[in-house]
mmCIF file of C-alpha atoms in Angstrom:
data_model
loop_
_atom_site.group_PDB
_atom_site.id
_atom_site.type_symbol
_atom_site.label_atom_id
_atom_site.label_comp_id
_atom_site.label_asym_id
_atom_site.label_seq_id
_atom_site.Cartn_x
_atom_site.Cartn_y
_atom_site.Cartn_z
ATOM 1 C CA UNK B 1 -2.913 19.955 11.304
ATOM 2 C CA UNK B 2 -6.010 18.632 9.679
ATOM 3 C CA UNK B 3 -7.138 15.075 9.949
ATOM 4 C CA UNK B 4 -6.720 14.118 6.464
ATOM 5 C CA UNK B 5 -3.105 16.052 6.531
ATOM 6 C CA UNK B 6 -2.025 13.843 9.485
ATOM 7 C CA UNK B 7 -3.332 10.852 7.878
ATOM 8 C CA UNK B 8 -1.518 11.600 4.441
ATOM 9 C CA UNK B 9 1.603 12.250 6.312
ATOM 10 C CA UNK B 10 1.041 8.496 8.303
ATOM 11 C CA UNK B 11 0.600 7.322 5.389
ATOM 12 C CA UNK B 12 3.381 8.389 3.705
ATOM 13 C CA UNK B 13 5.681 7.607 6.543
ATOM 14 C CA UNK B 14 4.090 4.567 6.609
ATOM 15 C CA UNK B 15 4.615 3.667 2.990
ATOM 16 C CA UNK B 16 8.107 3.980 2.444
ATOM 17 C CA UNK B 17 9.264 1.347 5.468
ATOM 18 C CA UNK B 18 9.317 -1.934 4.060
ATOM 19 C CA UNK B 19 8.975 -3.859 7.464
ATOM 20 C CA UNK B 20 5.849 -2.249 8.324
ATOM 21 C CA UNK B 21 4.394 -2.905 4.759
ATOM 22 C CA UNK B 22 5.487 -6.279 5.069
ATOM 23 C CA UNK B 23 2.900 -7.086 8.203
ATOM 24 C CA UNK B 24 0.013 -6.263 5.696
ATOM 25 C CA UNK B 25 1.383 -7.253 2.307
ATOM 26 C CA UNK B 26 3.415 -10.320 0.438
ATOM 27 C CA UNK B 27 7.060 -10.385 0.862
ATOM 28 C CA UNK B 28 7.650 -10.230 -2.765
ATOM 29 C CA UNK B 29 5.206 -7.131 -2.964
ATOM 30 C CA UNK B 30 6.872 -5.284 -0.990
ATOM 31 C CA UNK B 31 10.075 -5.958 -2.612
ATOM 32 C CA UNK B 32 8.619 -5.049 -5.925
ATOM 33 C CA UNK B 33 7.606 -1.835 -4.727
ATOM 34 C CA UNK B 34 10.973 -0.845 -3.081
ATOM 35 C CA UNK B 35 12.251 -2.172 -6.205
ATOM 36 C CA UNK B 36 10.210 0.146 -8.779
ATOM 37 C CA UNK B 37 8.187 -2.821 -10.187
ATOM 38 C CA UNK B 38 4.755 -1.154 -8.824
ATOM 39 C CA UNK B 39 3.613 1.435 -6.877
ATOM 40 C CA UNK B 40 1.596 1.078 -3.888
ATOM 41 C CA UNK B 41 -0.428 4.295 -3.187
ATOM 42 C CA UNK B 42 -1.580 5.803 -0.757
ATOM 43 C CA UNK B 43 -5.090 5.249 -0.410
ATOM 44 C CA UNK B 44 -7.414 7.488 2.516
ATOM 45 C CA UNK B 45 -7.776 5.052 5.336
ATOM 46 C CA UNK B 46 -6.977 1.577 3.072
ATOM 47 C CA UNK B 47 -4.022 -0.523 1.285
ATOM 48 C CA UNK B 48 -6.424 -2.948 0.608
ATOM 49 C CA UNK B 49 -8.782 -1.045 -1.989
ATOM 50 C CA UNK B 50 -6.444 -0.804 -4.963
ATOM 51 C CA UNK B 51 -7.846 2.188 -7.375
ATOM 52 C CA UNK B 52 -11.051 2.561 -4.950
ATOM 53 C CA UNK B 53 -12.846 -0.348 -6.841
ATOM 54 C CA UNK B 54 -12.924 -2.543 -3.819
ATOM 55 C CA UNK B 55 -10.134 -5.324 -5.179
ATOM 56 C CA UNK B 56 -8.276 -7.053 -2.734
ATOM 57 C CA UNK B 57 -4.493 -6.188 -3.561
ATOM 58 C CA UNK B 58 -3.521 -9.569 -2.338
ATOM 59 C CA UNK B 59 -5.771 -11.158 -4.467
ATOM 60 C CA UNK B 60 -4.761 -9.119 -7.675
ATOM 61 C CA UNK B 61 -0.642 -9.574 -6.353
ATOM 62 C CA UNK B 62 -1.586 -13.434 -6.778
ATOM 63 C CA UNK B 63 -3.563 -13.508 -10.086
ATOM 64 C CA UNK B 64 -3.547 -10.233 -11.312
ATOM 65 C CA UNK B 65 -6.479 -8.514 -12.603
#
């Protein structure tokens, strides 16, 4: 297994449990995820880069874009 596959496979695991995302994210984020209100992706090496333009995805869960 490559790097990048073991990484993708992290980060999938990694994705879908809602008390690990909640040590990095807002409560209510991760709830809207789980729910189907947004979709967090899975992002090589970041959860913080939303799209790869270098937003803070706290910032735009707060204010938006």
């Amino acid at each position: 297994m490559s790097y990048s596959n073991f990484l993708g496979f992290m980060m999938d695991k990694f994705l879908k449990n809602p008390q690990v995302l909640s040590h990095y994210l807002p409560r209510e984020a991760v709830r809207m995820h789980f729910r189907g209100d947004i979709h967090i992706h899975k992002l090589p090496h970041s959860l913080w880069i939303p799209y790869c333009a270098g937003w803070s995805y706290g910032k735009i869960l707060r204010v938006g874009l």
